Short mmCIF file of N, CA, C and O and ligand atoms in Angstrom, two decimals:
data_model
loop_
_atom_site.label_atom_id
_atom_site.label_comp_id
_atom_site.label_asym_id
_atom_site.label_seq_id
_atom_site.Cartn_x
_atom_site.Cartn_y
_atom_site.Cartn_z
N UNK A 83 37.66 82.57 140.07
CA UNK A 83 38.11 81.31 139.49
C UNK A 83 39.54 81.46 138.98
O UNK A 83 39.92 82.50 138.48
N UNK A 84 40.31 80.42 139.15
CA UNK A 84 41.71 80.47 138.77
C UNK A 84 42.04 79.33 137.82
O UNK A 84 41.61 78.20 138.03
N UNK A 85 42.76 79.64 136.77
CA UNK A 85 43.28 78.60 135.90
C UNK A 85 44.69 78.26 136.38
O UNK A 85 45.54 79.14 136.47
N UNK A 86 44.89 77.00 136.67
CA UNK A 86 46.21 76.56 137.12
C UNK A 86 46.73 75.55 136.11
O UNK A 86 46.14 74.48 135.94
N UNK A 87 47.80 75.92 135.41
CA UNK A 87 48.34 75.05 134.36
C UNK A 87 49.62 74.39 134.85
O UNK A 87 50.56 75.07 135.24
N UNK A 88 49.61 73.08 134.88
CA UNK A 88 50.77 72.32 135.32
C UNK A 88 51.59 71.91 134.10
O UNK A 88 51.03 71.41 133.12
N UNK A 89 52.90 72.12 134.19
CA UNK A 89 53.80 71.78 133.09
C UNK A 89 54.98 71.00 133.66
O UNK A 89 55.56 71.41 134.66
N UNK A 90 55.33 69.92 133.00
CA UNK A 90 56.49 69.15 133.45
C UNK A 90 56.96 68.24 132.33
O UNK A 90 56.13 67.71 131.57
N UNK A 91 58.27 68.00 132.26
CA UNK A 91 58.77 67.05 131.26
C UNK A 91 58.26 65.63 131.51
O UNK A 91 58.31 64.79 130.61
N UNK A 92 57.78 65.35 132.72
CA UNK A 92 57.29 63.99 132.99
C UNK A 92 55.81 63.82 132.62
O UNK A 92 55.26 62.73 132.76
N UNK A 93 55.18 64.88 132.14
CA UNK A 93 53.79 64.76 131.70
C UNK A 93 53.74 64.89 130.18
O UNK A 93 54.45 65.71 129.60
N UNK A 94 52.92 64.09 129.55
CA UNK A 94 52.84 64.09 128.09
C UNK A 94 52.39 65.45 127.57
O UNK A 94 52.82 65.89 126.51
N UNK A 95 51.51 66.11 128.30
CA UNK A 95 51.07 67.45 127.89
C UNK A 95 50.71 68.28 129.11
O UNK A 95 50.52 67.73 130.20
N UNK A 96 50.62 69.59 128.89
CA UNK A 96 50.24 70.47 129.99
C UNK A 96 48.81 70.16 130.43
O UNK A 96 47.98 69.76 129.61
N UNK A 97 48.54 70.37 131.69
CA UNK A 97 47.20 70.15 132.21
C UNK A 97 46.74 71.45 132.89
O UNK A 97 47.42 71.97 133.77
N UNK A 98 45.58 71.95 132.46
CA UNK A 98 45.02 73.16 133.08
C UNK A 98 43.80 72.77 133.90
O UNK A 98 42.89 72.11 133.41
N UNK A 99 43.82 73.18 135.15
CA UNK A 99 42.70 72.92 136.04
C UNK A 99 42.04 74.24 136.40
O UNK A 99 42.70 75.29 136.44
N UNK A 100 40.76 74.19 136.68
CA UNK A 100 40.01 75.38 137.09
C UNK A 100 39.69 75.24 138.56
O UNK A 100 38.90 74.39 138.94
N UNK A 101 40.37 76.03 139.35
CA UNK A 101 40.13 75.98 140.79
C UNK A 101 39.06 77.02 141.11
O UNK A 101 39.23 78.19 140.83
N UNK A 102 37.95 76.56 141.66
CA UNK A 102 36.84 77.48 141.93
C UNK A 102 36.91 78.00 143.36
O UNK A 102 37.55 77.40 144.23
N UNK A 103 36.23 79.11 143.58
CA UNK A 103 36.20 79.71 144.92
C UNK A 103 35.68 78.68 145.91
O UNK A 103 34.76 77.92 145.62
N UNK A 104 36.26 78.64 147.06
CA UNK A 104 35.85 77.68 148.07
C UNK A 104 36.58 76.36 147.94
O UNK A 104 36.43 75.46 148.75
N UNK A 105 37.38 76.25 146.90
CA UNK A 105 38.13 75.02 146.65
C UNK A 105 39.60 75.39 146.62
O UNK A 105 40.32 75.10 145.69
N UNK A 106 40.02 76.09 147.64
CA UNK A 106 41.36 76.69 147.62
C UNK A 106 42.31 75.98 148.56
O UNK A 106 42.71 76.52 149.57
N UNK A 107 42.65 74.77 148.22
CA UNK A 107 43.65 74.08 149.01
C UNK A 107 45.03 74.45 148.52
O UNK A 107 45.22 75.46 147.84
N UNK A 108 46.00 73.64 148.85
CA UNK A 108 47.36 73.90 148.38
C UNK A 108 47.51 73.38 146.96
O UNK A 108 46.73 72.54 146.49
N UNK A 109 48.55 73.87 146.32
CA UNK A 109 48.87 73.37 144.98
C UNK A 109 49.12 71.87 145.01
O UNK A 109 48.71 71.15 144.11
N UNK A 110 49.80 71.42 146.06
CA UNK A 110 50.10 69.99 146.15
C UNK A 110 48.80 69.19 146.27
O UNK A 110 48.64 68.16 145.61
N UNK A 111 47.86 69.67 147.08
CA UNK A 111 46.58 68.97 147.22
C UNK A 111 45.84 68.92 145.89
O UNK A 111 45.28 67.88 145.52
N UNK A 112 45.88 70.03 145.16
CA UNK A 112 45.21 70.08 143.85
C UNK A 112 45.87 69.08 142.89
O UNK A 112 45.18 68.34 142.18
N UNK A 113 47.19 69.05 142.89
CA UNK A 113 47.92 68.12 142.02
C UNK A 113 47.60 66.67 142.39
O UNK A 113 47.35 65.83 141.51
N UNK A 114 47.59 66.38 143.67
CA UNK A 114 47.31 65.01 144.11
C UNK A 114 45.89 64.60 143.73
O UNK A 114 45.66 63.48 143.27
N UNK A 115 44.96 65.51 143.93
CA UNK A 115 43.56 65.23 143.62
C UNK A 115 43.40 64.83 142.15
O UNK A 115 42.57 64.00 141.80
N UNK A 116 44.23 65.43 141.29
CA UNK A 116 44.13 65.16 139.85
C UNK A 116 45.24 64.24 139.36
O UNK A 116 45.51 64.17 138.16
N UNK A 117 45.91 63.61 140.29
CA UNK A 117 46.95 62.61 139.98
C UNK A 117 48.07 63.17 139.10
O UNK A 117 48.55 62.51 138.18
N UNK A 118 48.47 64.40 139.39
CA UNK A 118 49.59 65.00 138.68
C UNK A 118 50.85 64.76 139.52
O UNK A 118 50.83 64.93 140.74
N UNK A 119 51.94 64.36 138.86
CA UNK A 119 53.07 63.79 139.60
C UNK A 119 54.06 64.78 140.20
O UNK A 119 55.27 64.65 140.03
N UNK A 120 53.58 65.77 140.94
CA UNK A 120 54.52 66.62 141.69
C UNK A 120 55.10 65.76 142.81
O UNK A 120 54.35 65.19 143.60
N UNK A 121 56.43 65.65 142.87
CA UNK A 121 57.02 64.85 143.95
C UNK A 121 56.72 65.49 145.31
O UNK A 121 56.60 66.70 145.41
N UNK A 122 56.58 64.69 146.32
CA UNK A 122 56.41 65.22 147.67
C UNK A 122 56.83 64.15 148.66
O UNK A 122 56.89 62.98 148.33
N UNK A 123 57.13 64.60 149.85
CA UNK A 123 57.48 63.65 150.89
C UNK A 123 56.76 64.03 152.18
O UNK A 123 55.83 63.37 152.60
N UNK A 124 57.19 65.16 152.79
CA UNK A 124 56.65 65.49 154.11
C UNK A 124 55.26 66.12 154.06
O UNK A 124 54.47 65.96 154.97
N UNK A 125 54.98 66.88 153.00
CA UNK A 125 53.70 67.58 152.91
C UNK A 125 53.58 68.74 153.88
O UNK A 125 52.51 69.30 154.07
N UNK A 126 54.69 69.13 154.49
CA UNK A 126 54.62 70.15 155.55
C UNK A 126 55.75 71.18 155.48
O UNK A 126 56.09 71.79 156.48
N UNK A 127 56.35 71.34 154.31
CA UNK A 127 57.35 72.40 154.17
C UNK A 127 58.73 72.07 154.71
O UNK A 127 59.57 72.95 154.83
N UNK A 128 58.97 70.80 155.03
CA UNK A 128 60.25 70.45 155.66
C UNK A 128 61.27 69.76 154.76
O UNK A 128 62.43 69.68 155.13
N UNK A 129 60.85 69.24 153.61
CA UNK A 129 61.80 68.43 152.83
C UNK A 129 62.23 69.08 151.52
O UNK A 129 63.27 68.74 150.98
N UNK A 130 61.43 69.95 150.97
CA UNK A 130 61.77 70.63 149.72
C UNK A 130 61.52 69.83 148.46
O UNK A 130 61.80 70.30 147.36
N UNK A 131 60.98 68.63 148.59
CA UNK A 131 60.81 67.80 147.39
C UNK A 131 59.71 68.30 146.46
O UNK A 131 59.66 67.95 145.29
N UNK A 132 58.81 69.15 146.96
CA UNK A 132 57.69 69.62 146.15
C UNK A 132 57.98 70.97 145.49
O UNK A 132 57.05 71.69 145.14
N UNK A 133 59.25 71.28 145.31
CA UNK A 133 59.65 72.56 144.72
C UNK A 133 59.01 72.77 143.34
O UNK A 133 59.06 71.87 142.50
N UNK A 134 58.42 73.92 143.12
CA UNK A 134 57.85 74.26 141.82
C UNK A 134 58.22 75.70 141.47
O UNK A 134 58.51 76.51 142.34
N UNK A 135 58.22 75.96 140.18
CA UNK A 135 58.38 77.35 139.71
C UNK A 135 56.99 77.86 139.36
O UNK A 135 56.21 77.14 138.73
N UNK A 136 56.69 79.07 139.78
CA UNK A 136 55.37 79.65 139.50
C UNK A 136 55.53 80.80 138.51
O UNK A 136 56.37 81.69 138.71
N UNK A 137 54.73 80.76 137.47
CA UNK A 137 54.68 81.91 136.55
C UNK A 137 53.29 82.51 136.62
O UNK A 137 52.29 81.79 136.48
N UNK A 138 53.24 83.79 136.88
CA UNK A 138 51.95 84.47 136.93
C UNK A 138 51.54 84.84 135.51
O UNK A 138 52.31 85.45 134.78
N UNK A 139 50.34 84.44 135.14
CA UNK A 139 49.85 84.69 133.79
C UNK A 139 48.90 85.89 133.82
O UNK A 139 48.39 86.25 134.86
N UNK A 140 48.69 86.45 132.67
CA UNK A 140 47.79 87.60 132.62
C UNK A 140 48.51 88.87 133.04
O UNK A 140 49.71 88.87 133.29
N UNK A 141 47.74 89.93 133.14
CA UNK A 141 48.34 91.24 133.35
C UNK A 141 48.27 91.73 134.79
O UNK A 141 48.89 92.72 135.14
N UNK A 142 47.49 91.04 135.62
CA UNK A 142 47.38 91.50 137.00
C UNK A 142 48.67 91.25 137.77
O UNK A 142 49.37 90.29 137.50
N UNK A 143 48.94 92.13 138.69
CA UNK A 143 50.07 91.93 139.59
C UNK A 143 49.80 90.69 140.44
O UNK A 143 48.66 90.45 140.83
N UNK A 144 50.84 89.89 140.71
CA UNK A 144 50.60 88.73 141.57
C UNK A 144 50.09 89.17 142.94
O UNK A 144 50.44 90.24 143.42
N UNK A 145 49.23 88.33 143.54
CA UNK A 145 48.79 88.61 144.90
C UNK A 145 49.99 88.66 145.83
O UNK A 145 50.90 87.84 145.71
N UNK A 146 49.96 89.59 146.74
CA UNK A 146 51.01 89.65 147.74
C UNK A 146 50.86 88.51 148.72
O UNK A 146 49.79 87.93 148.87
N UNK A 147 51.93 88.15 149.35
CA UNK A 147 51.84 87.13 150.38
C UNK A 147 52.95 87.33 151.37
O UNK A 147 53.99 87.90 151.06
N UNK A 148 52.72 86.85 152.58
CA UNK A 148 53.78 86.82 153.57
C UNK A 148 54.36 85.40 153.55
O UNK A 148 53.70 84.45 153.96
N UNK A 149 55.54 85.28 153.00
CA UNK A 149 56.20 83.98 152.94
C UNK A 149 56.50 83.53 154.37
O UNK A 149 57.01 84.30 155.16
N UNK A 150 56.17 82.30 154.70
CA UNK A 150 56.46 81.85 156.07
C UNK A 150 57.95 81.64 156.25
O UNK A 150 58.68 81.40 155.28
N UNK A 151 58.39 81.72 157.48
CA UNK A 151 59.82 81.50 157.79
C UNK A 151 60.23 80.11 157.32
O UNK A 151 61.32 79.91 156.80
N UNK A 152 59.35 79.15 157.53
CA UNK A 152 59.67 77.76 157.17
C UNK A 152 59.93 77.64 155.67
O UNK A 152 60.92 77.05 155.24
N UNK A 153 59.03 78.21 154.87
CA UNK A 153 59.19 78.11 153.41
C UNK A 153 60.42 78.89 152.96
O UNK A 153 61.19 78.43 152.12
N UNK A 154 60.60 80.06 153.55
CA UNK A 154 61.76 80.88 153.19
C UNK A 154 63.06 80.12 153.47
O UNK A 154 63.97 80.08 152.65
N UNK A 155 63.13 79.51 154.64
CA UNK A 155 64.34 78.79 155.02
C UNK A 155 64.59 77.59 154.10
O UNK A 155 65.72 77.33 153.68
N UNK A 156 63.53 76.87 153.76
CA UNK A 156 63.71 75.71 152.87
C UNK A 156 64.15 76.17 151.49
O UNK A 156 65.06 75.58 150.89
N UNK A 157 63.55 77.23 150.96
CA UNK A 157 63.95 77.75 149.65
C UNK A 157 65.41 78.22 149.69
O UNK A 157 66.16 78.02 148.73
N UNK A 158 65.80 78.78 150.82
CA UNK A 158 67.19 79.22 150.98
C UNK A 158 68.12 78.01 150.96
O UNK A 158 69.14 78.00 150.28
N UNK A 159 67.76 76.97 151.69
CA UNK A 159 68.59 75.76 151.72
C UNK A 159 68.71 75.14 150.34
O UNK A 159 69.74 74.57 149.98
N UNK A 160 67.65 75.23 149.57
CA UNK A 160 67.66 74.65 148.21
C UNK A 160 68.37 75.56 147.21
O UNK A 160 68.58 75.17 146.06
N UNK A 161 68.73 76.76 147.64
CA UNK A 161 69.38 77.72 146.75
C UNK A 161 68.42 78.27 145.70
O UNK A 161 68.81 78.65 144.60
N UNK A 162 67.12 78.32 146.05
CA UNK A 162 66.10 78.73 145.09
C UNK A 162 65.46 80.07 145.42
O UNK A 162 64.39 80.39 144.90
N UNK A 163 66.09 80.83 146.31
CA UNK A 163 65.59 82.17 146.57
C UNK A 163 66.81 83.08 146.76
O UNK A 163 67.78 82.68 147.40
N UNK A 164 66.76 84.23 146.15
CA UNK A 164 67.89 85.14 146.24
C UNK A 164 67.66 86.14 147.37
O UNK A 164 66.50 86.35 147.79
N UNK A 165 68.72 86.76 147.86
CA UNK A 165 68.53 87.80 148.89
C UNK A 165 67.58 88.89 148.41
O UNK A 165 66.77 89.40 149.18
N UNK A 166 67.64 89.23 147.12
CA UNK A 166 66.75 90.27 146.59
C UNK A 166 65.29 89.80 146.64
O UNK A 166 64.39 90.59 146.95
N UNK A 167 65.06 88.52 146.37
CA UNK A 167 63.69 87.99 146.43
C UNK A 167 63.18 87.97 147.87
O UNK A 167 62.00 88.23 148.13
N UNK A 168 64.07 87.64 148.81
CA UNK A 168 63.67 87.65 150.22
C UNK A 168 63.29 89.07 150.63
O UNK A 168 62.25 89.29 151.24
N UNK A 169 64.11 90.01 150.23
CA UNK A 169 63.85 91.42 150.54
C UNK A 169 62.50 91.85 149.94
O UNK A 169 61.68 92.49 150.60
N UNK A 170 62.28 91.46 148.70
CA UNK A 170 61.05 91.83 148.01
C UNK A 170 59.83 91.18 148.67
O UNK A 170 58.76 91.77 148.77
N UNK A 171 60.00 89.94 149.12
CA UNK A 171 58.90 89.25 149.80
C UNK A 171 58.61 89.92 151.14
O UNK A 171 57.46 90.08 151.52
N UNK A 172 59.68 90.30 151.85
CA UNK A 172 59.49 90.86 153.18
C UNK A 172 58.98 92.30 153.16
O UNK A 172 58.17 92.68 153.99
N UNK A 173 59.44 93.08 152.19
CA UNK A 173 59.04 94.48 152.21
C UNK A 173 57.84 94.77 151.31
O UNK A 173 57.05 95.64 151.60
N UNK A 174 57.72 94.02 150.23
CA UNK A 174 56.63 94.32 149.28
C UNK A 174 55.61 93.19 149.16
O UNK A 174 54.71 93.26 148.32
N UNK A 175 55.80 92.13 149.96
CA UNK A 175 54.91 90.95 149.86
C UNK A 175 54.89 90.37 148.45
O UNK A 175 53.87 89.84 148.00
N UNK A 176 55.98 90.48 147.73
CA UNK A 176 56.02 89.94 146.37
C UNK A 176 56.51 88.50 146.40
O UNK A 176 57.57 88.21 146.95
N UNK A 177 55.75 87.59 145.81
CA UNK A 177 56.14 86.18 145.87
C UNK A 177 57.40 85.91 145.04
O UNK A 177 57.57 86.49 143.97
N UNK A 178 58.26 85.03 145.52
CA UNK A 178 59.45 84.66 144.74
C UNK A 178 59.08 83.69 143.62
O UNK A 178 57.96 83.19 143.56
N UNK A 179 60.04 83.45 142.75
CA UNK A 179 59.81 82.61 141.57
C UNK A 179 59.56 81.14 141.94
O UNK A 179 58.73 80.48 141.35
N UNK A 180 60.30 80.65 142.92
CA UNK A 180 60.13 79.25 143.32
C UNK A 180 59.34 79.17 144.61
O UNK A 180 59.49 80.01 145.49
N UNK A 181 58.53 78.13 144.71
CA UNK A 181 57.71 77.93 145.90
C UNK A 181 57.64 76.45 146.23
O UNK A 181 58.03 75.61 145.42
N UNK A 182 57.13 76.17 147.40
CA UNK A 182 56.87 74.79 147.79
C UNK A 182 55.38 74.53 147.55
O UNK A 182 54.54 75.24 148.10
N UNK A 183 55.08 73.51 146.75
CA UNK A 183 53.68 73.26 146.39
C UNK A 183 52.83 72.95 147.60
O UNK A 183 51.64 73.25 147.63
N UNK A 184 53.44 72.37 148.65
CA UNK A 184 52.65 72.04 149.84
C UNK A 184 52.38 73.26 150.70
O UNK A 184 51.58 73.18 151.64
N UNK A 185 53.03 74.39 150.40
CA UNK A 185 52.85 75.60 151.20
C UNK A 185 52.13 76.69 150.40
O UNK A 185 51.87 77.76 150.92
N UNK A 186 51.86 76.43 149.15
CA UNK A 186 51.28 77.44 148.27
C UNK A 186 49.77 77.24 148.21
O UNK A 186 49.30 76.20 147.73
N UNK A 187 49.02 78.22 148.68
CA UNK A 187 47.57 78.12 148.60
C UNK A 187 47.08 78.76 147.31
O UNK A 187 47.45 79.88 146.98
N UNK A 188 46.26 78.02 146.59
CA UNK A 188 45.74 78.49 145.31
C UNK A 188 44.82 79.67 145.56
O UNK A 188 43.98 79.64 146.46
N UNK A 189 45.03 80.72 144.79
CA UNK A 189 44.21 81.92 144.93
C UNK A 189 43.56 82.26 143.61
O UNK A 189 43.74 81.54 142.63
N UNK A 190 42.85 83.36 143.61
CA UNK A 190 42.06 83.70 142.44
C UNK A 190 42.93 84.38 141.39
O UNK A 190 42.76 85.55 141.07
N UNK A 191 43.89 83.64 140.86
CA UNK A 191 44.76 84.18 139.82
C UNK A 191 45.26 83.04 138.94
O UNK A 191 45.38 81.90 139.39
N UNK A 192 45.52 83.37 137.69
CA UNK A 192 45.97 82.36 136.75
C UNK A 192 47.48 82.19 136.85
O UNK A 192 48.23 83.17 136.81
N UNK A 193 47.89 80.96 136.99
CA UNK A 193 49.33 80.69 137.12
C UNK A 193 49.73 79.46 136.32
O UNK A 193 48.89 78.61 136.00
N UNK A 194 51.01 79.39 135.97
CA UNK A 194 51.60 78.16 135.45
C UNK A 194 52.50 77.61 136.54
O UNK A 194 53.20 78.36 137.21
N UNK A 195 52.43 76.31 136.72
CA UNK A 195 53.22 75.63 137.74
C UNK A 195 54.17 74.68 137.02
O UNK A 195 53.72 73.76 136.33
N UNK A 196 55.46 74.92 137.14
CA UNK A 196 56.43 74.13 136.40
C UNK A 196 57.24 73.29 137.39
O UNK A 196 57.74 73.83 138.39
N UNK A 197 57.30 72.02 137.15
CA UNK A 197 58.08 71.17 138.07
C UNK A 197 58.85 70.14 137.27
O UNK A 197 58.45 69.74 136.17
N UNK A 198 59.99 69.72 137.82
CA UNK A 198 60.85 68.77 137.12
C UNK A 198 60.25 67.38 137.16
O UNK A 198 60.28 66.63 136.19
N UNK A 199 59.68 67.02 138.31
CA UNK A 199 59.09 65.70 138.42
C UNK A 199 60.15 64.63 138.58
O UNK A 199 61.34 64.90 138.58
N UNK A 200 59.68 63.44 138.74
CA UNK A 200 60.57 62.30 138.93
C UNK A 200 60.69 61.56 137.61
O UNK A 200 59.77 60.91 137.16
N UNK A 201 61.86 61.68 137.00
CA UNK A 201 62.06 61.10 135.67
C UNK A 201 61.92 59.58 135.70
O UNK A 201 61.80 58.93 134.66
N UNK A 202 61.97 58.99 136.88
CA UNK A 202 61.90 57.53 136.95
C UNK A 202 60.46 57.02 136.95
O UNK A 202 60.22 55.83 136.85
N UNK A 203 59.50 57.96 137.07
CA UNK A 203 58.10 57.52 137.04
C UNK A 203 57.75 57.03 135.64
O UNK A 203 58.30 57.52 134.66
N UNK A 204 56.85 56.08 135.54
CA UNK A 204 56.45 55.60 134.21
C UNK A 204 55.76 56.68 133.41
O UNK A 204 55.18 57.58 133.97
FE1 FES B 433 58.07 68.42 151.82
FE2 FES B 433 56.55 70.14 150.41
S1 FES B 433 56.38 67.99 150.52
S2 FES B 433 58.35 70.54 151.55
#
């Protein structure tokens, strides 16, 4: 089971969700299901509008992952991944600080998800 805490200046308070095993969609799907206002457009890693910062909570090392070329390229275009982070992702499978919510699959680890959101939303 994973605790996923969403934080944003556009939300009145933080929201923590409990993602259970077998319910491991993307972060964006989880946010949409609970009507949390992470911006999105394409839903497929092509636009960058769903950019989020991930903080790993607790003492466990973050799960390793192979960042897809698509996500890596979009993060690079957005200026949200450093060459050192790319190197670390490629050689050590260490996730970078920023991710695309539509490309991030929720796993069995506690995380905080921070997003700017759309200030124009009510
Ligand atoms: Fe377009 Fe995630 S919604 S990159």
